[in-house]
Short mmCIF file of C-alpha atoms in Angstrom, two decimals:
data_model
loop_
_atom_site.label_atom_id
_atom_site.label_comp_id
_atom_site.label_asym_id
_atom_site.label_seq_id
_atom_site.Cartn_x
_atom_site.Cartn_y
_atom_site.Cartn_z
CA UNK I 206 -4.55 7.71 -16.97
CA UNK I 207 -2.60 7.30 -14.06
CA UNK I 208 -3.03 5.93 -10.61
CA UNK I 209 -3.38 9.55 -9.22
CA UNK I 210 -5.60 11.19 -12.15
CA UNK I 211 -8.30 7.79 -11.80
CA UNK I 212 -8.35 9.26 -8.26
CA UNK I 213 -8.69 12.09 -8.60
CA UNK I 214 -11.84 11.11 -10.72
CA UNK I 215 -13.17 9.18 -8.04
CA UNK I 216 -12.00 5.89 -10.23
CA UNK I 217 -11.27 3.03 -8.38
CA UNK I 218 -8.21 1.06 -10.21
CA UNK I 219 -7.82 -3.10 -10.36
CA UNK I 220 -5.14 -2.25 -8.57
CA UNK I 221 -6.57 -0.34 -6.15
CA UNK I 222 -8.94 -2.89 -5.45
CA UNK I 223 -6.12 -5.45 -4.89
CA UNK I 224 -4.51 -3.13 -2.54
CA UNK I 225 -7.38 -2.17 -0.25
CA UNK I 226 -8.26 -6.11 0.28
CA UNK I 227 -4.59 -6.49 0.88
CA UNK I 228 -4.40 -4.17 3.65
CA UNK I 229 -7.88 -4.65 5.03
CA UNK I 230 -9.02 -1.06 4.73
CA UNK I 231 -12.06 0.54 2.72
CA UNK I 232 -11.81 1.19 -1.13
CA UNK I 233 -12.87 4.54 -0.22
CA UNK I 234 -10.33 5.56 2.16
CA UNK I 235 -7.61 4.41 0.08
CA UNK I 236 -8.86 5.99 -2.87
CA UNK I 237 -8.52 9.44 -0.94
CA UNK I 238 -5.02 8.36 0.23
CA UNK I 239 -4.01 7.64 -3.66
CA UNK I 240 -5.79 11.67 -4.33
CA UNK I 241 -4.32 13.10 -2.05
CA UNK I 242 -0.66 12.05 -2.53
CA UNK I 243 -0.02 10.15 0.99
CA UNK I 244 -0.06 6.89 -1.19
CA UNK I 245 0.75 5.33 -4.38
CA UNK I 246 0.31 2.25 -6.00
CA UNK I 247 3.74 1.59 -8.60
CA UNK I 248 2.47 -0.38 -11.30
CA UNK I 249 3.56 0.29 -14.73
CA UNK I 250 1.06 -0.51 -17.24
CA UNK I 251 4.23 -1.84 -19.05
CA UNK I 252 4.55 -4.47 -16.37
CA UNK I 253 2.27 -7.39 -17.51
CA UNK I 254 3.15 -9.66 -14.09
CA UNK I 255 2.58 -7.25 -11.48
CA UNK I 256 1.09 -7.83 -8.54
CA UNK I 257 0.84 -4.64 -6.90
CA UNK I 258 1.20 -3.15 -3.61
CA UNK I 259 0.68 0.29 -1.97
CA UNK I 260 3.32 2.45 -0.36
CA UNK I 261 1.99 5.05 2.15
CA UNK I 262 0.41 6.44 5.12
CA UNK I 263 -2.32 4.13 6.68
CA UNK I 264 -0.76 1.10 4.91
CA UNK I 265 1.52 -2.00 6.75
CA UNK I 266 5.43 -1.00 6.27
CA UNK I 267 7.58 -1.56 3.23
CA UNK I 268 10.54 -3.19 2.35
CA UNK I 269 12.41 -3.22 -0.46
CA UNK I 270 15.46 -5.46 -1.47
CA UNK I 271 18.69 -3.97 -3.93
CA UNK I 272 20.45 -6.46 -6.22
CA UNK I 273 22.26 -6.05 -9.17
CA UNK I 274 25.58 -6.99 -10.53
CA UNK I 275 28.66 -5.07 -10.62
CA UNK I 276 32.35 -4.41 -12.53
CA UNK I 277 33.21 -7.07 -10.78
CA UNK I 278 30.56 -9.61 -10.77
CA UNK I 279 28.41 -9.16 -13.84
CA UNK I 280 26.73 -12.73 -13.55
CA UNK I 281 22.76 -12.37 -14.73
CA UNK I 282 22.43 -15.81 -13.18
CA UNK I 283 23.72 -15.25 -10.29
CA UNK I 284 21.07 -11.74 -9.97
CA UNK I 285 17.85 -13.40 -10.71
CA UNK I 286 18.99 -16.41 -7.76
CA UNK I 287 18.99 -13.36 -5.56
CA UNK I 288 15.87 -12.14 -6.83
CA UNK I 289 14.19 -15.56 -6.05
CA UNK I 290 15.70 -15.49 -2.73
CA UNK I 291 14.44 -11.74 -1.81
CA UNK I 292 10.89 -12.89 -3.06
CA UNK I 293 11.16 -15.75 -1.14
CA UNK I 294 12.04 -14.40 2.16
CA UNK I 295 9.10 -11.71 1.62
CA UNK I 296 10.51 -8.66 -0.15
CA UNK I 297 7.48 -5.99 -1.00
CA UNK I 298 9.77 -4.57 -4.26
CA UNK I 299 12.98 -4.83 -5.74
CA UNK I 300 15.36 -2.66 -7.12
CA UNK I 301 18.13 -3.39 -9.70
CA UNK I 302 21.40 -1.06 -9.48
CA UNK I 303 23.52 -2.79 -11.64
CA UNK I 304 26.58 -1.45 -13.15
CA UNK I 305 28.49 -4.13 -14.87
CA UNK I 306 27.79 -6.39 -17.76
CA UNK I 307 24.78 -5.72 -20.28
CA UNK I 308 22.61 -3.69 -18.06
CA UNK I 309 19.99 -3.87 -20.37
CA UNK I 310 19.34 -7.12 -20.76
CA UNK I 311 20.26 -7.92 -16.90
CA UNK I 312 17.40 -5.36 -16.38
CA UNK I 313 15.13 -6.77 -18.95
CA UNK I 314 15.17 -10.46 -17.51
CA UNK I 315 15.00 -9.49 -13.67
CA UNK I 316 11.82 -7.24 -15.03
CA UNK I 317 10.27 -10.32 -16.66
CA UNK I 318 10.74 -12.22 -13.45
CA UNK I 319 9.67 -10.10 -11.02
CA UNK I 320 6.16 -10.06 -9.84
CA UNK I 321 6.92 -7.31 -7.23
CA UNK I 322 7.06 -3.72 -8.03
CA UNK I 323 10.34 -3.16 -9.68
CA UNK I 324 12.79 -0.13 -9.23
CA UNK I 325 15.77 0.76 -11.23
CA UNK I 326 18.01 3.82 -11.22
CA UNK I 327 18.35 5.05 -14.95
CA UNK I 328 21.23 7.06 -14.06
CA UNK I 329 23.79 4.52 -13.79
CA UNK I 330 22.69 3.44 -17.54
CA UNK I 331 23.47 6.62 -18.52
CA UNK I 332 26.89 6.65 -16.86
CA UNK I 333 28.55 3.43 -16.85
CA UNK I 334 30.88 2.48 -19.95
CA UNK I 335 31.25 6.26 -20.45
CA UNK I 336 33.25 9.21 -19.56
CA UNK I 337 31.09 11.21 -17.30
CA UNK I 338 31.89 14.33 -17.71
CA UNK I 339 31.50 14.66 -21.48
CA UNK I 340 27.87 13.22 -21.51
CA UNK I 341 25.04 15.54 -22.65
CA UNK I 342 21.79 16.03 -21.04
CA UNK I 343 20.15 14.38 -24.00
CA UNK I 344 22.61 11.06 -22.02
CA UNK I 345 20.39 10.97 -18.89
CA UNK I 346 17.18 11.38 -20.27
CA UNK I 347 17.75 8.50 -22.49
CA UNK I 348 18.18 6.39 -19.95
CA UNK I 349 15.22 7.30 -17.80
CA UNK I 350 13.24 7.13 -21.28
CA UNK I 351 14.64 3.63 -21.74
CA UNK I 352 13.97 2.36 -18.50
CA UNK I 353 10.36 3.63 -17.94
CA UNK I 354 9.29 2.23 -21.71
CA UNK I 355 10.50 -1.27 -20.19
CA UNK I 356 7.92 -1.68 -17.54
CA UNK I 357 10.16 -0.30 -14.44
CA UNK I 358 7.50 0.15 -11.96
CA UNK I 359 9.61 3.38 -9.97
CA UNK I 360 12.67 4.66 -10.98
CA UNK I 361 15.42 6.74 -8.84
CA UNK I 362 15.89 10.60 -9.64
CA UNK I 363 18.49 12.42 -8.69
CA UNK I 364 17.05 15.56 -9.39
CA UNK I 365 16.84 17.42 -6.55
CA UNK I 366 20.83 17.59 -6.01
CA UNK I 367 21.67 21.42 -7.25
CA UNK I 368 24.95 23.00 -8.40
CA UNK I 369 24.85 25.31 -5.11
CA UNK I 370 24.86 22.29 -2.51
CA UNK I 371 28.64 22.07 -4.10
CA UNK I 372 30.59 23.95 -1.61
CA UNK I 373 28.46 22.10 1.30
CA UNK I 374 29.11 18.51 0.55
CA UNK I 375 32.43 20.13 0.05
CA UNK I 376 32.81 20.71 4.06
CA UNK I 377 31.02 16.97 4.83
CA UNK I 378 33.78 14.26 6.59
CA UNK I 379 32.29 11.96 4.18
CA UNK I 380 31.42 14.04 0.91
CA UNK I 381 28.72 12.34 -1.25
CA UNK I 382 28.22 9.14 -0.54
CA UNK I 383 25.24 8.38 -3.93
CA UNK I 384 26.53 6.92 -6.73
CA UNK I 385 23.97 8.74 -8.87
CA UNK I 386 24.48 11.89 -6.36
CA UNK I 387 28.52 11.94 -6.75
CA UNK I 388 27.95 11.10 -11.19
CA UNK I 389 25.79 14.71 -11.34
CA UNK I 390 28.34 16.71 -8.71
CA UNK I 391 31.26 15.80 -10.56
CA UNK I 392 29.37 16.80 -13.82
CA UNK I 393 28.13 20.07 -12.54
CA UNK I 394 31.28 20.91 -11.41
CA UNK I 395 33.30 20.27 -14.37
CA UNK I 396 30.39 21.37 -16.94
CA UNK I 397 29.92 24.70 -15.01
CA UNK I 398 25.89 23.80 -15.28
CA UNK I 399 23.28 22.76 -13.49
CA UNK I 400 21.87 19.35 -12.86
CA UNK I 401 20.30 17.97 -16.03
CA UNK I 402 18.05 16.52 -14.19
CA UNK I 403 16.25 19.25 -12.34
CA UNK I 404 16.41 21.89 -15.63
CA UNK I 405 14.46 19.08 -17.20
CA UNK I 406 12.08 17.78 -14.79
CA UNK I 407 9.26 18.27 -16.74
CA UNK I 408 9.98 16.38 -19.42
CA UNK I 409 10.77 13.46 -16.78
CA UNK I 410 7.00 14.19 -15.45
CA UNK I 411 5.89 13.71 -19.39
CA UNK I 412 7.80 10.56 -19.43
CA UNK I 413 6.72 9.02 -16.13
CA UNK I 414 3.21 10.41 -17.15
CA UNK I 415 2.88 8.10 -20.22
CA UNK I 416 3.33 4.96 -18.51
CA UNK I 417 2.35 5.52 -14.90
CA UNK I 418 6.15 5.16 -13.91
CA UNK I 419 6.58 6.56 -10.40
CA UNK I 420 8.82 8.63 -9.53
CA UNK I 421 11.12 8.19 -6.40
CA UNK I 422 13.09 11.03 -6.09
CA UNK I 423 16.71 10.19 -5.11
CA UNK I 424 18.28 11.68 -1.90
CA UNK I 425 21.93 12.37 -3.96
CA UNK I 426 23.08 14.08 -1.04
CA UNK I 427 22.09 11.91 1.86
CA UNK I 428 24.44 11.78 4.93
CA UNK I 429 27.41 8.91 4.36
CA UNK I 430 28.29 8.71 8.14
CA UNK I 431 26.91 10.16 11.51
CA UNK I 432 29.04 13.38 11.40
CA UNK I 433 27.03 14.35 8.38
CA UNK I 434 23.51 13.89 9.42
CA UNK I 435 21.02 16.67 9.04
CA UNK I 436 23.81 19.09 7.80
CA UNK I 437 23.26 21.33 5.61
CA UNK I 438 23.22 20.01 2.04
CA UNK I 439 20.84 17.27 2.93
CA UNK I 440 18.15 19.16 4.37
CA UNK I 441 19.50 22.00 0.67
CA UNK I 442 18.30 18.79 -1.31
CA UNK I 443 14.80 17.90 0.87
CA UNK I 444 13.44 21.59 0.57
CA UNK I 445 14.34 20.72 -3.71
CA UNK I 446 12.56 17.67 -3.60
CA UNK I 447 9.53 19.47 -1.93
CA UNK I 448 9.76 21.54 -4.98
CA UNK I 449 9.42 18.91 -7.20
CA UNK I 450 7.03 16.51 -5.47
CA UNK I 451 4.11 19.56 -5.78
CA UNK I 452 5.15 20.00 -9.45
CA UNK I 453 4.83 15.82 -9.88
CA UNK I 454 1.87 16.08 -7.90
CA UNK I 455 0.32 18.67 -10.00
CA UNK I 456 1.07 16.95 -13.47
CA UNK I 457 -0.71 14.05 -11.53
CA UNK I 458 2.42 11.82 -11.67
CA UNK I 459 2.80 9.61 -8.36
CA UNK I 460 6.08 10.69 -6.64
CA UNK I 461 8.28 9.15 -3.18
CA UNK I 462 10.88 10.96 -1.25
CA UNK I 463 14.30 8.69 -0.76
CA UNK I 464 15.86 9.75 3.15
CA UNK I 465 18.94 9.04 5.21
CA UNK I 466 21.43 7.37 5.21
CA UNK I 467 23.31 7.76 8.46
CA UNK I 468 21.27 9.12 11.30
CA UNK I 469 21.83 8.73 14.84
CA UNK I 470 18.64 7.52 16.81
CA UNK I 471 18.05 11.04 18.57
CA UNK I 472 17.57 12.47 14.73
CA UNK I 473 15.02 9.83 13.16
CA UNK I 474 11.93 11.48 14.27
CA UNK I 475 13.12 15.35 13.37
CA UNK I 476 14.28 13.74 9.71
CA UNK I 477 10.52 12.49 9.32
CA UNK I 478 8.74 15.63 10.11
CA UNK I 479 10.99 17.37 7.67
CA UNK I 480 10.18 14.91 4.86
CA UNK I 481 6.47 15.49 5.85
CA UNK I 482 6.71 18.80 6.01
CA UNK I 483 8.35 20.02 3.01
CA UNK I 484 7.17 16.89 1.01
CA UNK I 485 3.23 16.93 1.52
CA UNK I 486 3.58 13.73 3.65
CA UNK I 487 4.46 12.11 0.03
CA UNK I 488 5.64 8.45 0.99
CA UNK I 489 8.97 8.28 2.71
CA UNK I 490 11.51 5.63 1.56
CA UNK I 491 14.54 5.17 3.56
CA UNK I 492 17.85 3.37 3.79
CA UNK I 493 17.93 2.11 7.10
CA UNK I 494 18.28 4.90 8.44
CA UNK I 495 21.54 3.49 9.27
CA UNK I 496 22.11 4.72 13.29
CA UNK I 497 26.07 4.14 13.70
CA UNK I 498 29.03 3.55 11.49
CA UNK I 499 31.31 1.36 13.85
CA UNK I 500 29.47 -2.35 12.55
CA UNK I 501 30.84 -3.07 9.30
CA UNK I 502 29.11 -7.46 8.32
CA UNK I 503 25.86 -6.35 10.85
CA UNK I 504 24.65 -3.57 8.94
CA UNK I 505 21.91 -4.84 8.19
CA UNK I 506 21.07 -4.75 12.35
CA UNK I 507 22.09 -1.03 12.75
CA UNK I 508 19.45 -0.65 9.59
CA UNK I 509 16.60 -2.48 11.05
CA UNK I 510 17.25 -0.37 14.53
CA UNK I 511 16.91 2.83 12.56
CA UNK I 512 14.16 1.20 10.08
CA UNK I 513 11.97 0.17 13.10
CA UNK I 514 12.22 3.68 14.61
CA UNK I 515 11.81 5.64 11.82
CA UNK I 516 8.51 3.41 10.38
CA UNK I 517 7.04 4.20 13.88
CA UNK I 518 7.68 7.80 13.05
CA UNK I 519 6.40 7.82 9.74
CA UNK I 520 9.10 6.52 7.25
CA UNK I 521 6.59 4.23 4.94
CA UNK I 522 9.08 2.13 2.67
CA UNK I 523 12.35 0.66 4.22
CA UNK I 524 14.89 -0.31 1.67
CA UNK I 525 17.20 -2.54 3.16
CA UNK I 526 20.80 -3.15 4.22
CA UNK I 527 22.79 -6.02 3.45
CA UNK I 528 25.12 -7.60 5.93
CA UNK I 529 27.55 -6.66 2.89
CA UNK I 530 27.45 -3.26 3.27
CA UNK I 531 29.78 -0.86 3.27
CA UNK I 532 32.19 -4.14 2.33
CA UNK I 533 31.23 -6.16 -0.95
CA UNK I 534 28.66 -6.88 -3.43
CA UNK I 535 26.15 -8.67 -1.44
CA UNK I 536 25.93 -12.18 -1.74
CA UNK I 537 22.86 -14.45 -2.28
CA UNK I 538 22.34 -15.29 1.63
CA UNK I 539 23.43 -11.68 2.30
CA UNK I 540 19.78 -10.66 0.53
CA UNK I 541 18.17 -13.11 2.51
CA UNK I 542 19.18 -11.71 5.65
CA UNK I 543 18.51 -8.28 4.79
CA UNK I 544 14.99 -8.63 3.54
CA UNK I 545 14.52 -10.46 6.86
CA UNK I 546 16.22 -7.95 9.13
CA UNK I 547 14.53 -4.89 7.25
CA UNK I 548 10.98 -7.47 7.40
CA UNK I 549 11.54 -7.59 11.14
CA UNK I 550 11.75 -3.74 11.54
CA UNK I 551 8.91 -3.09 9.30
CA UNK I 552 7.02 -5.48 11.35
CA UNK I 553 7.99 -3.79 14.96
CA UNK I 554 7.15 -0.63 13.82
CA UNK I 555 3.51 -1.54 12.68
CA UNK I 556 3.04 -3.52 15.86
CA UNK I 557 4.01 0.04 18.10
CA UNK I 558 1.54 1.93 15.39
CA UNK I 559 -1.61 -0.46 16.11
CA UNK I 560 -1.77 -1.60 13.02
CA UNK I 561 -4.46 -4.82 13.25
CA UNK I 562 -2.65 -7.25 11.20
CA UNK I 563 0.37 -6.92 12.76
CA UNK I 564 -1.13 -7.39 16.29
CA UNK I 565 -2.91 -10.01 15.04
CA UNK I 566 -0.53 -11.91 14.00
CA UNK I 567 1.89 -11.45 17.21
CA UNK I 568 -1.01 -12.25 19.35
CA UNK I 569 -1.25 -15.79 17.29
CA UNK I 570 2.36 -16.62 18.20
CA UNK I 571 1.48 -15.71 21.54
CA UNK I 572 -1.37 -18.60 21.56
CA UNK I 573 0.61 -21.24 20.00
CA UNK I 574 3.61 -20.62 22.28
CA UNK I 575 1.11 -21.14 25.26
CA UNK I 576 0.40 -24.38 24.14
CA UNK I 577 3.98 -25.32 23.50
CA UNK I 578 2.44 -26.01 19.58
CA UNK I 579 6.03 -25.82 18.12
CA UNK I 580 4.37 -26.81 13.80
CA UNK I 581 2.02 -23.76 14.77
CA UNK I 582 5.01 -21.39 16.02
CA UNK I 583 7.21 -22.61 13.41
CA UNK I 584 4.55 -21.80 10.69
CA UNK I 585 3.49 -18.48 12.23
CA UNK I 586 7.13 -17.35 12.53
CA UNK I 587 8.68 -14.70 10.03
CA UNK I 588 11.34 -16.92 9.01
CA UNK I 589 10.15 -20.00 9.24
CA UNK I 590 12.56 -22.11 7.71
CA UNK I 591 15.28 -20.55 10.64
CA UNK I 592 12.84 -21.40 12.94
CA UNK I 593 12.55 -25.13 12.00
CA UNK I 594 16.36 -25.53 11.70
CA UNK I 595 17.00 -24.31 15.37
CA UNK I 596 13.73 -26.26 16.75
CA UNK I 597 15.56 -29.57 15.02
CA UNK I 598 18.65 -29.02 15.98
CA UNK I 599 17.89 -28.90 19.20
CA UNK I 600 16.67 -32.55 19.10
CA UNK I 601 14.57 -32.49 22.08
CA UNK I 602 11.90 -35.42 21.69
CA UNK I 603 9.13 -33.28 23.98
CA UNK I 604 7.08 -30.46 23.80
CA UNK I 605 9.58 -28.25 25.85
CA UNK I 606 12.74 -26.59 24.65
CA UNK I 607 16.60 -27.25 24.99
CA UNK I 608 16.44 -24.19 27.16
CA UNK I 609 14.57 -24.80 30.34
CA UNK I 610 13.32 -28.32 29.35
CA UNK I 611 10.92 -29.76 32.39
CA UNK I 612 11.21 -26.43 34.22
CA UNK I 613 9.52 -24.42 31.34
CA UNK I 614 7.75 -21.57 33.19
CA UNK I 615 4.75 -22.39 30.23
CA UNK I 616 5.22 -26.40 31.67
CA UNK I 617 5.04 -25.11 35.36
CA UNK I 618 1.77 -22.64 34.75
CA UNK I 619 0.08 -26.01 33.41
#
């Protein structure tokens, strides 16, 4: 039974449990959050490590971290440092996109390590080491069979990107910008079909069903630069996913919508309401939104703008963005500092929604930098181990800063 169906039965989960005393709200209220769709709770019952967490309305903001390897870096060891990194610097999930090496087994350790919700994207098992456009259908739902029977806690659909959105991404600056989004266009256009994916979506629900795998379906068609926000084919694909998320909903399998991409600031809250609208105000989970294209090496900044924004609007699961974006395979430090930045955004946004936690913990900073306690700042702060190295390299032998020194304005209230 999954996570939704024991809801719907009035069934309160372990898991549940865990995640109601994790976010300080009533077993009750989040077992109507879970029934009614605004919520889920991605736990596999393949996944023997899990801790789990839940991704929703009424819950503290998301963040997610991407690693895996590429053609060219296809070191495993290399991966599961980064994984140990993005768990260490407070990652919610993780997500494995790798596309070079032995996926499977890259996968399959990172899986075993991970005591975070994991998310893959079945597609690119499907696809890489192949020629594209001579795979069957019988290809991609191999994959996705493959990767939900191995514990993976969500997994990425591109489902909702349809054979007719052709001639639209067609007029974009920036064309398809989704690896998984640009495999199925390219194969629709040359097979003279439709996506694989969508004719068989309910045999993805059966699948996802079995194991409690949910399903985050993939925004293939999401806006690759500024010019192309909110156009046409993207808000084609969100009324598709719509579609599907009632049929997932209605099979009882929990579901996410992925979201932009590139959106400028003064299009955030509109892309929100859309997701909510069409969507059933299933979880949102966003990338970034990224709000201008002009800072290649400080993406990960124009992400946390957007991310903050958009989780005070309503987006409820931030993946993030790597200083390496747009540039390279992001490197071990580069997923520190983007579970940090996206961390930081997550953080603002539940401090502007009221969220009691969140205050909470701001308004402790606030107390220990009254008292010039720099071991209770440092241990309060989100990155702590940044904050020590700056408050040591400073080398200042009293409780004031480098800064202001003996005319600290805290110093002169005292």
């Amino acid at each position: 039974m999954t996570q939704l169906e024991s809801a719907r039965k009035g069934k309160l989960t372990a898991e549940m449990k865990r995640v109601a005393k994790q976010e300080g709200i009533s077993q009750r209220k989040l077992l109507n959050a879970v029934k009614r769709g605004i919520v889920v709770i991605p736990a596999n019952e393949k996944h023997r490590n899990l801790k789990p967490i839940g991704i929703g309305e009424q819950l503290r903001t998301k963040v997610n971290a991407n690693i895996g390897t590429s053609p060219n870096d296809k070191s495993l060891a290399k991966e599961k440092k980064k994984l140990k990194v993005a768990l260490a610097a407070g990652t919610d999930t993780v997500m494995d996109l790798s596309i070079g090496g032995n996926i499977n087994k890259i996968r399959r350790e990172l899986l075993k390590a991970c005591p975070v919700p994991f998310g893959t994207v079945p597609i690119y098992q499907a696809v890489v080491g192949k020629n594209l456009v001579s795979l069957g259908e019988g290809d991609f739902l191999r994959a996705i069979e493959t990767h939900i029977k191995d514990g993976a806690d969500f997994i990425t659909v591109h489902s909702g990107v349809r054979r007719r959105a052709i001639p639209l991404v067609k007029k974009r600056e920036m064309g398809a910008v989704s690896r998984g989004g640009s495999f199925l266009l390219k194969w629709m256009e040359h097979n003279g079909r439709e996506n694989p994916l969508y004719e068989n979506f309910d045999y993805i629900l059966d699948m996802a069903h079995e194991y409690d795998c949910t399903l985050s379906l993939g925004d293939g068609l999401r806006p690759g630069c500024i010019a192309d926000a909110t156009d046409r084919a993207q808000l084609s694909e969100l009324r598709t996913l719509g579609e599907l998320q009632k049929r997932a909903f209605k099979r009882g399998v929990q579901c996410m919508i992925e979201g932009p991409g590139h959106i400028p600031l003064n299009q955030i809250k509109r892309n929100v309401e859309l997701e909510k609208k069409y969507c059933s105000n299933a979880p949102f989970y966003c990338l970034g939104p990224v709000v201008t294209d002009v800072a290649p090496g400080y993406d990960h900044i124009t992400c946390s703008i957007g991310g903050a924004l958009g989780a005070y609007y309503g987006i409820n699961f931030i993946c993030y963005v790597t200083p390496a974006e747009h540039l390279k395979l992001p490197g071990i430090e580069d997923v520190r500092e983007g579970v940090i930045a996206a961390r930081i955004a997550a953080h603002a946004a539940d401090v502007g929604r009221g969220m009691p936690k969140a205050l909470e913990w701001d308004k402790k900073m606030a107390k220990y930098r009254k008292k010039l306690d720099w071991n209770g700042m440092i241990k309060t702060a989100l990155d702590c181990g940044k904050a020590s190295q700056y408050r040591k390299s400073s080398k200042m032998k009293t409780d004031a800063c480098s800064m202001c020194g003996r005319y600290c304005a805290l110093k002169v209230m005292k």
